[in-house]
C-alpha cells in the first residue's frame, strides 16, 4: 500500500511527495491506566500502521487528503482552529499548533494520509496519526527532534489541542516499538527496555477482539478516573510517598478509612497493576506464558472491579477466556469503556475460540465483534523518497 500512495498523492496535489512516514498502532499487553499515574506499562507496536506522505508548499497553508475518508481539509498555519465537524483533522492541526507554540517555524505542506488501524477501537489509531505527522514534519523540515521529544510533543498536542488528557504510552510505543518485542516503560523517568516476546515457543497468537462498542475517549469517564487516582495519591503523599510506584498495598490498606471507597479502589488498581507489570516482564523473560496469561486475566478483573472501566462486551472476552483452556490470558486493552481487548490463544484453537466469542456475543445480543490476528511490529519510520519511489 505504501508504494501506491505516491501516485494518489500526485493526482490530488499535482506534484509528487518528498517524504513518507508511517507509525504503528499498539496493543497494551499489561499496565493499564498506569501511564498518567507515572507507573509502568508494557505495550507493543502492531503491524497496522498509519502512513503520511508530504511535500513543502510555498505558502502557509496545510492541505491534507485522507485516502480513508476521501476528504480534503485545508487550514492556515496563521489561524489553527479546533474543528467541530472533522475530528481527524484535529490530530493533524494539534501537531502543527504544538510545534508552533514550542517556537518552531513551519511552512505549509501538502499531505496525504492513509491507515489500516481500525478507528476508535482502542488500538491507538490517533497516536499513530500524530506520530506519523510529527515524524514526517521533523524529516521534511529537518527540525532535529529526538524521538522521545516528538512523543512528548504528540502527547501534548492530544492533551492541549484535542482535549484528551492521555498519558505518554501510545505515542511512546508508536515511536519505540520493535518487531517481536514489548516495550517495558517507566512512565515517570521514560526509561525503557525492549523485552523479547517469544510467542512462537508456545504456538501462541495475539488475538485482538474489537467489541464493536465505540467510545468517545474525550467525552468518556477517562478524565474522571484520572482525577480520582490523582486525588487518592494526594492523600497518600502525607505518608511520604511521592508517586504510586512507592505505594504498597499494605500502606493503602492502612489508610483505607481516610479515603472514600471509589478513591481507594482506583488506587488499589494502580498499585496492583504496577506490580503485575513487573511480574509480567519477568514471566516474559522466562517464556512463562501461563503466568503472563494469569497476570493478564487479573489485570482485567482489577480494571473491571476497581478501576471500573470495563463494559459487559469486554467482560465477555475475559469470562470466555477464563473458561477456554487454550486461552492463556484475556483482558481489555487501552482506555476501556468499549474498544478492544486482547487474548493470548493457542494457534490451533483460534477458530474455536472465535466461534465461542461470536456465539456468546449473539446470545447476549451484543454487537458482533471483529477479530484481528496481530503481530508485534516496528515503530515509526520516515525517509525522503527517491525518484523511483515517488511513482
Ligand atoms: C488510552 C490513553 C493512554 C492510556 C490508556 C489506558 O489509550 O491514550 O495514554 O492512559 O488509555 O492505559
Coordinates of C-alpha atoms and ligand atoms in Angstrom, one line a residue:
X1 CA 0.0 0.0 0.0
X2 CA 2.8 2.4 1.0
X3 CA 4.2 2.4 -2.6
X4 CA 0.9 3.1 -4.4
X5 CA 0.2 6.1 -2.3
X6 CA 2.7 8.1 -4.3
X7 CA 0.6 8.3 -7.5
X8 CA -2.6 9.1 -5.4
X9 CA -0.7 12.0 -3.8
X10 CA 0.4 13.3 -7.2
X11 CA -3.1 13.1 -8.6
X12 CA -4.5 15.1 -5.6
X13 CA -1.8 17.7 -5.2
X14 CA -0.4 17.8 -8.8
X15 CA 3.2 17.2 -7.7
X16 CA 4.9 14.2 -6.1
X17 CA 5.6 13.8 -2.4
X18 CA 9.0 14.3 -0.9
X19 CA 8.8 12.4 2.4
X20 CA 7.0 9.3 3.6
X21 CA 6.5 8.5 7.2
X22 CA 4.5 5.8 9.0
X23 CA 3.7 4.9 12.6
X24 CA 2.0 1.8 14.1
X25 CA -1.0 1.4 16.4
X26 CA -0.5 -0.6 19.6
X27 CA -1.8 -3.2 21.9
X28 CA -1.1 -2.9 25.6
X29 CA -0.1 -6.3 27.0
X30 CA -0.4 -5.1 30.6
X31 CA -0.2 -1.9 32.6
X32 CA -3.5 -0.1 32.0
X33 CA -4.3 3.4 33.4
X34 CA -0.8 3.5 34.9
X35 CA 0.9 5.8 32.4
X36 CA -0.6 9.0 33.6
X37 CA -0.1 7.8 37.1
X38 CA 3.7 7.7 36.5
X39 CA 3.8 4.0 36.7
X40 CA 4.8 1.0 34.5
X41 CA 3.3 -0.1 31.2
X42 CA 4.1 -3.0 28.8
X43 CA 2.7 -2.2 25.3
X44 CA 3.8 -3.4 21.9
X45 CA 3.5 -1.8 18.4
X46 CA 1.4 -3.8 16.0
X47 CA 1.6 -4.5 12.3
X48 CA -1.2 -2.0 11.5
X49 CA 0.0 1.5 10.6
X50 CA -0.8 5.0 9.6
X51 CA 1.0 6.4 6.5
X52 CA 1.7 10.0 5.8
X53 CA 3.1 11.4 2.6
X54 CA 4.1 15.1 2.3
X55 CA 5.8 17.8 0.4
X56 CA 6.5 21.5 1.0
X57 CA 4.3 24.3 -0.3
X58 CA 5.3 27.9 -0.9
X59 CA 2.6 29.4 1.3
X60 CA 1.3 29.0 4.9
X61 CA -1.4 26.5 4.0
X62 CA -1.7 22.9 5.0
X63 CA -3.7 20.8 2.6
X64 CA -4.4 17.2 3.7
X65 CA -6.2 14.5 1.8
X66 CA -7.4 11.5 3.8
X67 CA -7.5 8.4 1.5
X68 CA -9.6 6.5 4.0
X69 CA -12.4 9.1 4.1
X70 CA -11.7 10.6 0.6
X71 CA -11.8 14.1 2.0
X72 CA -9.7 17.2 1.8
X73 CA -9.0 19.7 4.6
X74 CA -7.3 23.0 4.2
X75 CA -6.1 25.3 7.0
X76 CA -3.7 28.1 7.5
X77 CA -0.8 28.0 9.9
X78 CA -1.7 31.5 10.9
X79 CA -5.0 30.5 12.4
X80 CA -5.3 27.0 13.7
X81 CA -8.8 26.3 15.0
X82 CA -10.3 23.2 16.5
X83 CA -12.7 21.6 14.1
X84 CA -16.0 20.5 15.5
X85 CA -17.0 18.7 12.3
X86 CA -13.9 16.7 11.3
X87 CA -12.4 15.1 14.3
X88 CA -9.5 13.5 12.5
X89 CA -8.0 16.8 11.3
X90 CA -7.6 18.0 14.9
X91 CA -4.8 15.4 15.4
X92 CA -3.0 16.9 12.4
X93 CA -3.7 20.5 13.5
X94 CA -2.7 19.7 17.1
X95 CA 0.8 18.8 16.0
X96 CA 1.3 22.0 13.9
X97 CA -0.1 24.1 16.7
X98 CA 2.0 22.5 19.4
X99 CA 5.2 22.7 17.3
X100 CA 4.5 26.4 16.7
X101 CA 3.8 27.0 20.4
X102 CA 7.2 25.5 21.1
X103 CA 8.8 28.0 18.8
X104 CA 9.3 26.0 15.6
X105 CA 8.8 27.9 12.3
X106 CA 6.9 25.8 9.9
X107 CA 5.8 26.3 6.4
X108 CA 2.8 25.0 4.6
X109 CA 2.6 21.4 3.2
X110 CA 0.6 19.2 1.0
X111 CA -0.1 15.8 2.7
X112 CA -1.9 12.6 2.2
X113 CA -2.8 10.1 5.0
X114 CA -4.0 6.5 4.9
X115 CA -4.0 3.9 7.5
X116 CA -5.2 0.4 8.3
X117 CA -5.7 0.7 12.1
X118 CA -9.4 0.4 12.9
X119 CA -10.6 3.7 14.1
X120 CA -11.9 4.3 17.7
X121 CA -11.2 0.7 18.5
X122 CA -8.7 1.3 21.3
X123 CA -5.7 0.4 19.1
X124 CA -4.3 4.0 19.1
X125 CA -5.0 5.0 15.6
X126 CA -4.9 8.6 16.8
X127 CA -1.5 8.3 18.4
X128 CA -0.3 6.6 15.2
X129 CA -1.7 9.6 13.2
X130 CA 0.0 12.1 15.4
X131 CA 3.3 10.3 15.4
X132 CA 3.4 9.9 11.6
X133 CA 2.6 13.6 11.2
X134 CA 5.3 14.9 13.6
X135 CA 7.9 12.5 12.3
X136 CA 7.1 13.5 8.7
X137 CA 7.4 17.2 9.6
X138 CA 10.7 16.5 11.5
X139 CA 12.1 14.8 8.4
X140 CA 10.9 17.3 5.8
X141 CA 11.8 20.4 7.7
X142 CA 14.9 18.9 9.4
X143 CA 13.7 20.0 12.8
X144 CA 16.2 17.8 14.6
X145 CA 13.8 16.5 17.2
X146 CA 14.7 13.3 19.0
X147 CA 12.0 10.5 19.2
X148 CA 11.3 11.0 22.9
X149 CA 10.8 14.7 22.4
X150 CA 8.5 14.0 19.5
X151 CA 6.5 11.6 21.6
X152 CA 6.1 14.2 24.3
X153 CA 5.0 16.9 21.8
X154 CA 2.5 14.5 20.2
X155 CA 1.1 13.7 23.7
X156 CA 0.9 17.5 24.4
X157 CA -1.0 18.0 21.1
X158 CA -3.6 15.5 22.2
X159 CA -3.8 16.9 25.8
X160 CA -3.9 20.6 24.9
X161 CA -5.3 20.8 21.4
X162 CA -7.6 17.7 21.0
X163 CA -8.5 17.9 24.7
X164 CA -7.8 14.3 25.8
X165 CA -5.7 14.0 29.0
X166 CA -4.0 10.9 27.8
X167 CA -0.6 9.6 29.1
X168 CA 2.5 9.0 27.1
X169 CA 2.2 5.3 26.5
X170 CA 0.6 5.3 23.0
X171 CA 2.9 7.9 21.4
X172 CA 5.9 6.4 23.1
X173 CA 5.4 2.9 21.9
X174 CA 4.5 4.1 18.4
X175 CA 8.0 5.5 18.2
X176 CA 10.0 2.9 20.2
X177 CA 8.2 -0.3 19.3
X178 CA 10.3 -3.1 17.7
X179 CA 9.3 -6.3 15.9
X180 CA 8.7 -9.2 18.3
X181 CA 9.4 -7.0 21.4
X182 CA 7.3 -5.4 24.1
X183 CA 8.3 -2.0 25.5
X184 CA 8.6 -2.0 29.3
X185 CA 8.4 1.7 30.1
X186 CA 8.6 3.6 33.3
X187 CA 6.3 6.5 32.6
X188 CA 7.9 8.6 35.4
X189 CA 11.5 8.5 34.1
X190 CA 10.8 7.5 30.5
X191 CA 13.5 4.8 30.8
X192 CA 12.5 1.8 28.8
X193 CA 13.6 -1.7 27.9
X194 CA 12.7 -3.9 25.0
X195 CA 11.6 -7.3 26.1
X196 CA 11.5 -10.2 23.6
X197 CA 8.2 -11.9 23.2
X198 CA 8.7 -15.5 22.0
X199 CA 5.1 -16.4 21.4
X200 CA 6.1 -19.0 18.8
X201 CA 7.7 -21.1 21.6
X202 CA 4.2 -21.9 22.8
X203 CA 2.4 -21.6 19.5
X204 CA 0.5 -18.6 20.8
X205 CA -1.2 -15.9 18.8
X206 CA -2.3 -12.4 19.9
X207 CA -5.9 -12.1 19.1
X208 CA -7.5 -8.6 19.1
X209 CA -11.2 -8.7 19.9
X210 CA -12.9 -5.5 18.8
X211 CA -16.0 -5.3 20.8
X212 CA -18.0 -3.1 18.4
X213 CA -18.7 -0.7 21.2
X214 CA -17.3 2.7 20.1
X215 CA -16.2 5.0 22.7
X216 CA -15.5 8.7 22.7
X217 CA -12.3 8.9 24.7
X218 CA -12.6 12.6 25.1
X219 CA -16.1 12.6 26.5
X220 CA -15.8 9.4 28.4
X221 CA -15.1 8.8 32.0
X222 CA -11.3 8.7 31.3
X223 CA -10.6 12.2 32.8
X224 CA -12.7 11.4 35.8
X225 CA -10.7 8.2 36.6
X226 CA -7.5 10.3 36.2
X227 CA -8.7 12.9 38.7
X228 CA -9.8 10.2 41.2
X229 CA -6.4 8.4 41.1
X230 CA -4.6 11.7 41.5
X231 CA -6.8 12.6 44.5
X232 CA -6.0 9.3 46.1
X233 CA -2.3 9.8 45.6
X234 CA -2.6 13.3 47.2
X235 CA -3.9 11.7 50.4
X236 CA -1.2 9.1 50.4
X237 CA 1.5 11.7 50.0
X238 CA 1.0 12.6 53.6
X239 CA 2.8 9.4 54.4
X240 CA 5.9 10.2 52.5
X241 CA 5.1 8.6 49.1
X242 CA 5.8 10.8 46.1
X243 CA 4.4 8.5 43.4
X244 CA 2.3 5.4 43.1
X245 CA 5.5 3.4 42.5
X246 CA 6.3 3.9 46.1
X247 CA 2.9 2.9 47.5
X248 CA 2.4 -0.6 48.7
X249 CA -0.8 -2.5 49.1
X250 CA -0.1 -2.6 52.8
X251 CA 0.1 1.2 53.1
X252 CA -3.0 1.6 51.1
X253 CA -4.9 -0.9 53.4
X254 CA -3.8 1.0 56.5
X255 CA -5.1 4.3 55.0
X256 CA -8.3 2.8 53.6
X257 CA -10.5 4.6 56.1
X258 CA -9.1 8.0 55.2
X259 CA -10.5 8.0 51.7
X260 CA -13.8 7.2 50.1
X261 CA -14.4 3.8 48.6
X262 CA -14.0 4.9 45.0
X263 CA -10.7 6.6 45.5
X264 CA -9.4 3.6 47.4
X265 CA -10.4 1.3 44.6
X266 CA -8.7 3.4 41.9
X267 CA -5.5 3.5 44.0
X268 CA -5.7 -0.3 44.5
X269 CA -5.9 -0.8 40.8
X270 CA -2.9 1.4 40.1
X271 CA -0.7 -0.1 42.8
X272 CA -1.6 -3.7 41.9
X273 CA -1.2 -3.1 38.2
X274 CA 2.3 -1.7 38.6
X275 CA 3.2 -4.9 40.4
X276 CA 1.6 -7.0 37.7
X277 CA 3.6 -5.3 35.0
X278 CA 6.9 -6.0 36.8
X279 CA 5.9 -9.7 37.2
X280 CA 4.8 -9.9 33.6
X281 CA 8.2 -8.7 32.4
X282 CA 9.8 -11.5 34.5
X283 CA 7.3 -14.0 33.1
X284 CA 8.1 -12.9 29.5
X285 CA 11.8 -13.2 30.1
X286 CA 11.3 -16.8 31.2
X287 CA 8.8 -17.6 28.4
X288 CA 6.3 -18.4 31.2
X289 CA 3.2 -17.7 29.2
X290 CA 0.9 -19.3 31.7
X291 CA 2.0 -16.8 34.4
X292 CA 1.9 -14.0 31.9
X293 CA -1.7 -15.0 30.9
X294 CA -2.8 -15.2 34.5
X295 CA -1.5 -11.7 35.2
X296 CA -3.4 -10.5 32.1
X297 CA -6.6 -12.0 33.4
X298 CA -6.0 -10.4 36.8
X299 CA -5.4 -7.1 35.2
X300 CA -8.9 -7.3 33.6
X301 CA -10.5 -8.2 36.9
X302 CA -8.9 -5.2 38.5
X303 CA -9.9 -2.9 35.7
X304 CA -13.5 -4.2 35.9
X305 CA -13.9 -4.1 39.7
X306 CA -11.5 -1.5 41.0
X307 CA -10.9 1.0 38.1
X308 CA -14.4 0.4 36.7
X309 CA -13.6 1.0 33.1
X310 CA -14.8 -2.2 31.5
X311 CA -18.2 -2.9 30.0
X312 CA -20.3 -6.1 29.5
X313 CA -18.9 -6.7 26.0
X314 CA -15.3 -6.7 27.2
X315 CA -16.2 -8.8 30.2
X316 CA -17.4 -11.4 27.8
X317 CA -13.9 -11.7 26.4
X318 CA -12.5 -12.1 29.9
X319 CA -15.1 -14.6 31.0
X320 CA -14.9 -16.7 27.8
X321 CA -11.1 -16.6 28.1
X322 CA -11.2 -17.9 31.6
X323 CA -13.4 -20.8 30.6
X324 CA -11.4 -21.7 27.5
X325 CA -8.4 -23.9 28.3
X326 CA -6.3 -22.8 25.3
X327 CA -6.7 -19.1 26.1
X328 CA -3.8 -18.3 28.3
X329 CA -5.0 -14.7 29.2
X330 CA -7.5 -12.1 28.1
X331 CA -8.3 -8.5 29.0
X332 CA -9.4 -5.2 27.7
X333 CA -6.6 -3.1 26.2
X334 CA -6.4 0.7 26.1
X335 CA -8.7 3.0 27.9
X336 CA -11.7 0.6 28.1
X337 CA -15.4 1.7 28.1
X338 CA -15.6 -0.3 24.8
X339 CA -13.0 -0.6 22.2
X340 CA -10.8 -3.7 22.1
X341 CA -9.5 -6.5 24.2
X342 CA -6.6 -8.9 23.6
X343 CA -6.3 -12.6 24.2
X344 CA -3.3 -15.0 24.1
X345 CA -4.6 -18.1 22.3
X346 CA -3.1 -21.3 21.0
X347 CA -2.8 -21.1 17.3
X348 CA -4.7 -24.2 16.5
X349 CA -7.6 -23.2 18.8
X350 CA -8.1 -19.7 17.4
X351 CA -11.1 -20.6 15.3
X352 CA -12.8 -22.4 18.1
X353 CA -12.2 -19.5 20.5
X354 CA -13.6 -17.0 18.0
X355 CA -16.7 -19.1 17.5
X356 CA -17.2 -19.3 21.2
X357 CA -17.0 -15.5 21.4
X358 CA -19.3 -15.0 18.5
X359 CA -21.9 -17.3 19.9
X360 CA -21.8 -15.7 23.4
X361 CA -22.0 -12.2 21.9
X362 CA -25.0 -13.2 19.8
X363 CA -26.7 -14.9 22.8
X364 CA -26.2 -11.7 24.9
X365 CA -27.4 -9.5 22.0
X366 CA -24.1 -7.6 21.9
X367 CA -22.7 -6.1 18.7
X368 CA -20.9 -8.7 16.5
X369 CA -17.2 -8.5 17.4
X370 CA -14.4 -8.2 14.9
X371 CA -11.2 -10.2 15.2
X372 CA -7.6 -9.4 14.2
X373 CA -4.6 -11.7 14.5
X374 CA -1.9 -9.1 15.1
X375 CA 1.9 -9.4 15.1
X376 CA 4.2 -7.2 17.1
X377 CA 5.5 -4.7 14.6
X378 CA 8.1 -2.0 14.1
X379 CA 8.0 1.6 15.4
X380 CA 7.7 4.8 13.4
X381 CA 9.9 5.4 10.3
X382 CA 10.4 8.2 7.9
X383 CA 12.5 8.8 4.8
X384 CA 13.0 11.0 1.8
X385 CA 11.5 9.3 -1.3
X386 CA 13.8 8.8 -4.3
X387 CA 12.6 9.3 -7.8
X388 CA 11.6 5.7 -8.3
X389 CA 9.6 5.6 -5.0
X390 CA 7.6 8.7 -5.9
X391 CA 5.9 6.8 -8.7
Ligands
LIG1 C1 -5.5 5.5 26.4 C2 -4.5 6.6 26.6 C3 -3.2 6.1 27.2 C4 -3.5 5.2 28.5 C5 -4.6 4.2 28.2 C6 -5.0 3.5 29.5 O1 -5.1 4.6 25.5 O2 -4.3 7.2 25.4 O3 -2.4 7.1 27.5 O4 -3.8 6.0 29.6 O5 -5.8 4.8 27.6 O6 -4.0 2.7 29.9

